[in-house]
Amino acid sequence: MEYISGEILTENGFKKGYIGLDKGKIIEFGREKPKEKPIANGFIIPTLINSHTHIGDYFIKELNIKLPNNIEKLVAPPKGIKHKLLKETSEKEIINGMKESINIMSKSGISKFYDFRENGISGIQQLKEAIYDHEDISSLILSRPNHLRYHKEEIKTLLENSQGIGLSSITDWDYSEILKIAKYTKIKNKIFAIHASERIRENIDLILDLKPDFLIHMNYATESDLIRVKENNISIAICPRSNKFFKLKTNFTNMEKLDINLMLGTDNAMLNSPNIFTELAYFKKISKTHSIEKLLNMITYNPRKALNLDYNILDLKLPKEFIVLDNKTLKIIYAPIHS
Ligand SMILES: [Zn+2]
């Protein structure tokens, strides 16, 4: 048996100890020193989750064009530059870009990413093709219809082929259409997520009536909006580097005060690398007071909690994909499923 010692990140914080491995799988825990000299020492943590991506636009990064830092001009459907480029670009090019971002994520310890998938059913198929060869990383696909309208047949097909729906924002839509989509998604027991209050404050009652499983951004939500979010036990994914690009504030102080389940995402791959450690390093810089435990929770336990995924590093009955980080540099020093 091989041993790794250090601090194990559990749901209740770091615990000192060691793990014993057989073929890269955890089969033993201990609180004392391991019986043999460990092969590594560091933070033993669950594999990472990137809670918000749009990897379909990675190809735009390679085009080397100057992108405006105005959200509406760049990403709002249907006229934003991104959507124009997505229509003009070949499937092959889009899929190659997706493959590139999946490689970046897989190499940086990410085992799952929650992707907002544009372009209807073909967007879903493109991602499935891009990820086909990967056993070490999976996607949670939150799809969206091709037009800003509810067509039952289209939504039915999307839900049969993805884990749920991920929409732009209530401001971009006729609300009655979005409400029909959200209701149908819940009838089918699938996930519904939406960008909210990203550049302006949006009506929290309308947002909550959609019964979202989680929200993205909430930059301009007030404290009272966030209290409602907390009361409804809804998680929020924040994307600090994306906010920086668009010159928006990252609204984490109240979220933390209210103890909202916070997650980190990298947002548009054309703007920022989907490496969640880079996002974490930036957030660490702007949030200053955060403990390393709290930061790591945002990319390990919190995203799993948000979707009720069963995971406990100390429960030997559950799957335990894990990585080991150097406790100073936070670089990966051991990653069994990525080797
Ligand atoms: Zn987004």
CSV table of C-alpha atoms and ligand atoms in Angstrom, one decimal:
chain,number,residue,atom,x,y,z
A,1,MET,CA,0.0,0.0,0.0
A,2,GLU,CA,1.1,3.6,-0.7
A,3,TYR,CA,0.5,6.4,1.8
A,4,ILE,CA,-0.1,10.1,1.4
A,5,SER,CA,-0.1,12.2,4.5
A,6,GLY,CA,-1.0,15.8,5.3
A,7,GLU,CA,-4.3,17.5,5.8
A,8,ILE,CA,-7.5,16.0,4.5
A,9,LEU,CA,-10.2,18.4,3.4
A,10,THR,CA,-13.5,17.0,4.9
A,11,GLU,CA,-16.9,18.6,4.9
A,12,ASN,CA,-16.0,19.9,8.3
A,13,GLY,CA,-12.7,21.4,7.4
A,14,PHE,CA,-9.1,20.1,7.4
A,15,LYS,CA,-8.3,17.1,9.5
A,16,LYS,CA,-4.7,16.0,9.9
A,17,GLY,CA,-4.0,12.4,8.9
A,18,TYR,CA,-3.1,10.1,6.1
A,19,ILE,CA,-4.7,8.0,3.3
A,20,GLY,CA,-3.7,4.5,2.2
A,21,LEU,CA,-4.0,3.8,-1.5
A,22,ASP,CA,-4.4,0.7,-3.6
A,23,LYS,CA,-4.1,1.4,-7.4
A,24,GLY,CA,-4.8,5.1,-6.8
A,25,LYS,CA,-8.0,4.4,-4.7
A,26,ILE,CA,-8.4,5.3,-1.1
A,27,ILE,CA,-8.8,2.2,1.0
A,28,GLU,CA,-7.7,3.4,4.4
A,29,PHE,CA,-7.6,6.5,6.6
A,30,GLY,CA,-5.7,7.3,9.7
A,31,ARG,CA,-5.2,10.1,12.1
A,32,GLU,CA,-1.6,9.2,13.2
A,33,LYS,CA,1.5,8.7,11.1
A,34,PRO,CA,1.3,6.2,8.3
A,35,LYS,CA,3.0,2.8,8.7
A,36,GLU,CA,5.4,3.5,5.8
A,37,LYS,CA,7.0,6.6,4.5
A,38,PRO,CA,4.4,8.6,2.5
A,39,ILE,CA,4.9,9.1,-1.2
A,40,ALA,CA,3.5,12.7,-0.9
A,41,ASN,CA,2.5,15.2,1.7
A,42,GLY,CA,0.1,18.0,1.3
A,43,PHE,CA,-3.6,19.0,1.1
A,44,ILE,CA,-5.7,15.9,0.2
A,45,ILE,CA,-8.8,17.3,-1.3
A,46,PRO,CA,-11.8,16.2,-3.5
A,47,THR,CA,-11.3,16.7,-7.3
A,48,LEU,CA,-12.3,20.2,-8.4
A,49,ILE,CA,-15.5,21.5,-9.9
A,50,ASN,CA,-15.8,24.5,-12.2
A,51,SER,CA,-19.3,25.7,-11.5
A,52,HIS,CA,-19.8,28.0,-14.5
A,53,THR,CA,-18.3,27.7,-18.0
A,54,HIS,CA,-19.3,28.5,-21.6
A,55,ILE,CA,-16.6,26.4,-23.3
A,56,GLY,CA,-18.2,26.7,-26.7
A,57,ASP,CA,-16.7,30.2,-27.2
A,58,TYR,CA,-13.1,29.1,-26.5
A,59,PHE,CA,-12.4,29.3,-30.3
A,60,ILE,CA,-13.0,33.1,-30.2
A,61,LYS,CA,-9.9,33.4,-28.0
A,62,GLU,CA,-7.8,32.0,-30.8
A,63,LEU,CA,-9.1,34.5,-33.4
A,64,ASN,CA,-7.1,37.3,-31.7
A,65,ILE,CA,-9.7,39.9,-32.1
A,66,LYS,CA,-10.2,42.7,-29.6
A,67,LEU,CA,-13.4,42.0,-27.7
A,68,PRO,CA,-15.5,44.8,-26.2
A,69,ASN,CA,-15.9,44.8,-22.5
A,70,ASN,CA,-19.6,45.6,-22.8
A,71,ILE,CA,-21.8,42.6,-21.8
A,72,GLU,CA,-24.7,43.4,-24.1
A,73,LYS,CA,-22.4,43.9,-27.2
A,74,LEU,CA,-20.3,40.8,-26.5
A,75,VAL,CA,-22.5,38.1,-25.0
A,76,ALA,CA,-26.2,39.0,-24.8
A,77,PRO,CA,-28.3,36.8,-27.1
A,78,PRO,CA,-29.3,37.1,-29.9
A,79,LYS,CA,-27.2,39.9,-31.2
A,80,GLY,CA,-24.0,39.8,-29.1
A,81,ILE,CA,-20.7,39.3,-31.1
A,82,LYS,CA,-20.2,35.9,-29.5
A,83,HIS,CA,-23.5,34.6,-30.9
A,84,LYS,CA,-22.7,36.0,-34.3
A,85,LEU,CA,-19.4,34.3,-34.3
A,86,LEU,CA,-20.9,31.0,-33.1
A,87,LYS,CA,-23.2,31.0,-36.1
A,88,GLU,CA,-20.4,31.9,-38.6
A,89,THR,CA,-17.9,29.3,-37.3
A,90,SER,CA,-17.7,25.7,-38.4
A,91,GLU,CA,-18.7,22.9,-36.0
A,92,LYS,CA,-15.2,21.5,-36.2
A,93,GLU,CA,-13.6,24.7,-35.1
A,94,ILE,CA,-16.0,25.1,-32.2
A,95,ILE,CA,-15.5,21.4,-31.1
A,96,ASN,CA,-11.7,21.9,-31.3
A,97,GLY,CA,-11.9,24.9,-29.0
A,98,MET,CA,-14.1,22.9,-26.6
A,99,LYS,CA,-11.5,20.1,-26.6
A,100,GLU,CA,-8.8,22.5,-25.8
A,101,SER,CA,-10.7,23.9,-22.8
A,102,ILE,CA,-11.5,20.4,-21.6
A,103,ASN,CA,-7.8,19.5,-21.7
A,104,ILE,CA,-7.0,22.6,-19.7
A,105,MET,CA,-9.6,21.7,-17.0
A,106,SER,CA,-8.6,18.0,-16.9
A,107,LYS,CA,-4.9,18.9,-16.4
A,108,SER,CA,-5.8,21.3,-13.6
A,109,GLY,CA,-7.6,18.8,-11.4
A,110,ILE,CA,-11.2,19.5,-12.5
A,111,SER,CA,-13.4,16.4,-12.7
A,112,LYS,CA,-16.6,18.1,-13.5
A,113,PHE,CA,-17.7,21.4,-15.0
A,114,TYR,CA,-21.2,23.0,-15.2
A,115,ASP,CA,-21.5,24.3,-18.7
A,116,PHE,CA,-24.1,26.7,-20.1
A,117,ARG,CA,-24.5,25.3,-23.5
A,118,GLU,CA,-25.6,27.6,-26.3
A,119,ASN,CA,-26.9,26.6,-29.8
A,120,GLY,CA,-29.7,24.2,-28.8
A,121,ILE,CA,-29.4,20.5,-29.5
A,122,SER,CA,-26.3,21.0,-31.8
A,123,GLY,CA,-24.5,22.7,-28.9
A,124,ILE,CA,-25.2,19.7,-26.7
A,125,GLN,CA,-23.9,17.3,-29.4
A,126,GLN,CA,-20.8,19.4,-29.9
A,127,LEU,CA,-19.9,19.2,-26.3
A,128,LYS,CA,-20.6,15.5,-26.1
A,129,GLU,CA,-18.3,14.9,-29.1
A,130,ALA,CA,-15.6,17.1,-27.6
A,131,ILE,CA,-15.6,15.2,-24.3
A,132,TYR,CA,-16.1,11.7,-25.7
A,133,ASP,CA,-12.5,10.5,-25.2
A,134,HIS,CA,-12.2,11.8,-21.6
A,135,GLU,CA,-12.7,9.4,-18.7
A,136,ASP,CA,-11.3,11.7,-16.1
A,137,ILE,CA,-13.7,14.6,-16.6
A,138,SER,CA,-17.4,15.0,-17.1
A,139,SER,CA,-19.7,17.8,-17.9
A,140,LEU,CA,-23.0,18.9,-16.5
A,141,ILE,CA,-24.8,20.2,-19.6
A,142,LEU,CA,-27.3,23.1,-19.1
A,143,SER,CA,-28.7,23.7,-22.5
A,144,ARG,CA,-30.8,26.4,-24.0
A,145,PRO,CA,-33.2,26.7,-26.9
A,146,ASN,CA,-32.1,28.2,-30.2
A,147,HIS,CA,-34.4,31.2,-29.9
A,148,LEU,CA,-35.7,33.2,-27.0
A,149,ARG,CA,-39.0,31.3,-27.1
A,150,TYR,CA,-40.7,28.3,-25.4
A,151,HIS,CA,-41.4,25.5,-27.7
A,152,LYS,CA,-42.4,22.4,-25.8
A,153,GLU,CA,-41.0,19.9,-28.3
A,154,GLU,CA,-37.6,21.7,-28.4
A,155,ILE,CA,-37.3,21.9,-24.6
A,156,LYS,CA,-38.4,18.3,-24.3
A,157,THR,CA,-35.6,17.3,-26.7
A,158,LEU,CA,-33.0,19.5,-24.9
A,159,LEU,CA,-34.0,18.0,-21.5
A,160,GLU,CA,-33.8,14.4,-22.9
A,161,ASN,CA,-30.2,15.1,-24.0
A,162,SER,CA,-28.8,17.2,-21.1
A,163,GLN,CA,-29.0,17.6,-17.4
A,164,GLY,CA,-31.1,20.8,-17.5
A,165,ILE,CA,-31.4,24.3,-18.7
A,166,GLY,CA,-29.1,27.3,-18.3
A,167,LEU,CA,-30.4,30.6,-19.5
A,168,SER,CA,-28.9,34.1,-20.1
A,169,SER,CA,-31.1,36.3,-17.9
A,170,ILE,CA,-34.7,37.4,-17.3
A,171,THR,CA,-33.8,40.8,-18.9
A,172,ASP,CA,-33.0,39.2,-22.3
A,173,TRP,CA,-36.3,37.3,-22.3
A,174,ASP,CA,-40.1,37.8,-22.4
A,175,TYR,CA,-40.7,36.6,-18.8
A,176,SER,CA,-43.7,34.5,-19.7
A,177,GLU,CA,-41.6,32.4,-22.0
A,178,ILE,CA,-38.9,31.8,-19.5
A,179,LEU,CA,-41.5,30.9,-16.8
A,180,LYS,CA,-42.9,28.2,-19.1
A,181,ILE,CA,-39.4,26.8,-19.7
A,182,ALA,CA,-38.6,26.8,-16.0
A,183,LYS,CA,-41.9,25.0,-15.1
A,184,TYR,CA,-41.4,22.4,-17.7
A,185,THR,CA,-37.8,21.8,-16.6
A,186,LYS,CA,-39.0,21.2,-13.0
A,187,ILE,CA,-41.8,18.9,-14.2
A,188,LYS,CA,-39.1,16.8,-15.9
A,189,ASN,CA,-37.0,16.9,-12.7
A,190,LYS,CA,-34.1,18.5,-14.3
A,191,ILE,CA,-31.8,21.4,-13.3
A,192,PHE,CA,-32.7,25.0,-14.0
A,193,ALA,CA,-30.0,27.7,-13.6
A,194,ILE,CA,-29.9,31.3,-14.8
A,195,HIS,CA,-27.6,34.3,-14.8
A,196,ALA,CA,-29.0,36.9,-12.5
A,197,SER,CA,-28.4,40.5,-11.6
A,198,GLU,CA,-25.1,40.5,-13.4
A,199,ARG,CA,-24.9,44.1,-14.7
A,200,ILE,CA,-28.1,45.5,-13.2
A,201,ARG,CA,-30.3,44.5,-10.3
A,202,GLU,CA,-33.1,42.2,-11.5
A,203,ASN,CA,-36.4,41.5,-9.8
A,204,ILE,CA,-35.7,38.8,-7.2
A,205,ASP,CA,-39.3,37.7,-7.0
A,206,LEU,CA,-39.4,37.0,-10.7
A,207,ILE,CA,-36.1,35.1,-10.5
A,208,LEU,CA,-37.2,33.0,-7.5
A,209,ASP,CA,-40.5,32.2,-9.1
A,210,LEU,CA,-38.5,30.3,-11.7
A,211,LYS,CA,-37.4,27.9,-8.9
A,212,PRO,CA,-33.7,27.9,-9.9
A,213,ASP,CA,-31.4,25.3,-8.6
A,214,PHE,CA,-28.6,27.8,-8.6
A,215,LEU,CA,-27.8,31.3,-9.8
A,216,ILE,CA,-24.9,32.8,-11.6
A,217,HIS,CA,-23.3,36.2,-10.6
A,218,MET,CA,-25.8,38.2,-8.5
A,219,ASN,CA,-23.4,41.1,-8.6
A,220,TYR,CA,-26.0,43.8,-8.2
A,221,ALA,CA,-28.3,41.9,-5.8
A,222,THR,CA,-29.1,43.8,-2.6
A,223,GLU,CA,-28.7,42.4,0.8
A,224,SER,CA,-32.5,41.8,0.9
A,225,ASP,CA,-32.4,40.0,-2.4
A,226,LEU,CA,-29.6,37.8,-1.0
A,227,ILE,CA,-31.6,37.1,2.2
A,228,ARG,CA,-34.4,35.7,-0.1
A,229,VAL,CA,-31.9,33.6,-1.9
A,230,LYS,CA,-30.6,32.2,1.4
A,231,GLU,CA,-34.2,31.5,2.6
A,232,ASN,CA,-34.8,29.5,-0.5
A,233,ASN,CA,-31.5,27.6,0.0
A,234,ILE,CA,-30.2,28.5,-3.5
A,235,SER,CA,-26.5,28.4,-4.3
A,236,ILE,CA,-24.6,31.1,-6.2
A,237,ALA,CA,-21.7,30.7,-8.6
A,238,ILE,CA,-19.6,33.9,-8.8
A,239,CYS,CA,-17.0,34.6,-11.6
A,240,PRO,CA,-14.6,37.3,-10.4
A,241,ARG,CA,-12.3,37.4,-13.4
A,242,SER,CA,-15.3,37.8,-15.8
A,243,ASN,CA,-16.6,40.6,-13.6
A,244,LYS,CA,-13.2,42.3,-13.8
A,245,PHE,CA,-13.2,42.1,-17.6
A,246,PHE,CA,-16.7,43.7,-17.8
A,247,LYS,CA,-15.8,46.2,-15.0
A,248,LEU,CA,-18.5,44.8,-12.7
A,249,LYS,CA,-18.3,44.4,-9.0
A,250,THR,CA,-18.0,40.9,-7.4
A,251,ASN,CA,-20.6,41.0,-4.7
A,252,PHE,CA,-19.3,38.4,-2.2
A,253,THR,CA,-19.3,40.2,1.2
A,254,ASN,CA,-23.0,40.0,1.8
A,255,MET,CA,-23.2,36.5,0.3
A,256,GLU,CA,-20.6,35.4,2.8
A,257,LYS,CA,-22.2,37.2,5.7
A,258,LEU,CA,-25.5,35.4,5.0
A,259,ASP,CA,-23.6,32.1,4.6
A,260,ILE,CA,-24.9,31.4,1.1
A,261,ASN,CA,-23.4,28.3,-0.5
A,262,LEU,CA,-20.8,29.9,-2.8
A,263,MET,CA,-19.1,28.4,-5.8
A,264,LEU,CA,-16.6,29.6,-8.3
A,265,GLY,CA,-16.8,29.6,-12.1
A,266,THR,CA,-14.6,30.8,-14.9
A,267,ASP,CA,-17.5,31.9,-17.3
A,268,ASN,CA,-16.7,32.6,-20.9
A,269,ALA,CA,-13.7,30.6,-22.2
A,270,MET,CA,-13.0,33.2,-24.8
A,271,LEU,CA,-12.1,35.7,-22.0
A,272,ASN,CA,-10.6,33.6,-19.2
A,273,SER,CA,-8.9,30.2,-19.0
A,274,PRO,CA,-11.2,27.5,-17.5
A,275,ASN,CA,-8.5,26.6,-15.0
A,276,ILE,CA,-10.3,27.1,-11.7
A,277,PHE,CA,-7.0,27.6,-9.8
A,278,THR,CA,-6.4,30.8,-11.7
A,279,GLU,CA,-9.9,32.0,-10.8
A,280,LEU,CA,-9.2,30.9,-7.2
A,281,ALA,CA,-5.9,32.8,-7.1
A,282,TYR,CA,-7.6,36.0,-8.3
A,283,PHE,CA,-10.5,35.6,-5.9
A,284,LYS,CA,-8.0,35.0,-3.0
A,285,LYS,CA,-6.4,38.3,-3.9
A,286,ILE,CA,-9.6,40.4,-3.9
A,287,SER,CA,-11.2,38.7,-1.0
A,288,LYS,CA,-8.1,38.9,1.2
A,289,THR,CA,-9.6,37.5,4.5
A,290,HIS,CA,-10.5,34.1,3.2
A,291,SER,CA,-9.1,31.0,4.8
A,292,ILE,CA,-7.7,28.4,2.4
A,293,GLU,CA,-10.4,26.0,3.6
A,294,LYS,CA,-13.1,28.4,2.7
A,295,LEU,CA,-11.6,29.0,-0.7
A,296,LEU,CA,-11.1,25.3,-1.5
A,297,ASN,CA,-14.7,24.6,-0.4
A,298,MET,CA,-15.9,26.8,-3.2
A,299,ILE,CA,-14.4,24.5,-5.8
A,300,THR,CA,-14.9,21.1,-4.0
A,301,TYR,CA,-17.8,20.6,-1.6
A,302,ASN,CA,-20.0,23.6,-2.3
A,303,PRO,CA,-20.7,22.8,-6.0
A,304,ARG,CA,-21.5,19.2,-4.9
A,305,LYS,CA,-23.8,20.5,-2.2
A,306,ALA,CA,-25.6,22.8,-4.6
A,307,LEU,CA,-26.7,19.8,-6.6
A,308,ASN,CA,-27.0,17.3,-3.8
A,309,LEU,CA,-24.2,15.2,-5.1
A,310,ASP,CA,-23.2,12.6,-2.5
A,311,TYR,CA,-19.5,13.0,-1.7
A,312,ASN,CA,-17.6,12.6,1.5
A,313,ILE,CA,-13.9,12.0,1.3
A,314,LEU,CA,-14.0,10.0,4.6
A,315,ASP,CA,-16.8,7.6,3.5
A,316,LEU,CA,-15.1,4.6,1.9
A,317,LYS,CA,-18.4,3.5,0.4
A,318,LEU,CA,-18.6,6.6,-1.9
A,319,PRO,CA,-16.5,7.3,-4.9
A,320,LYS,CA,-13.5,9.3,-3.8
A,321,GLU,CA,-11.8,11.1,-6.7
A,322,PHE,CA,-9.2,13.2,-5.0
A,323,ILE,CA,-6.0,15.2,-5.7
A,324,VAL,CA,-3.1,16.3,-3.5
A,325,LEU,CA,-1.9,19.9,-3.5
A,326,ASP,CA,1.4,21.3,-2.2
A,327,ASN,CA,0.2,23.2,0.9
A,328,LYS,CA,2.3,26.3,0.0
A,329,THR,CA,2.0,26.7,-3.7
A,330,LEU,CA,-1.4,24.9,-4.2
A,331,LYS,CA,0.1,23.1,-7.2
A,332,ILE,CA,-1.1,19.6,-7.8
A,333,ILE,CA,1.5,17.1,-6.6
A,334,TYR,CA,-0.6,13.9,-7.0
A,335,ALA,CA,-3.6,13.2,-9.1
A,336,PRO,CA,-4.5,9.5,-9.5
A,337,ILE,CA,-7.3,9.8,-12.0
A,338,HIS,CA,-5.3,12.2,-14.1
A,339,SER,CA,-2.2,10.1,-14.4
B,1,ZN,ZN,-22.1,33.0,-18.0
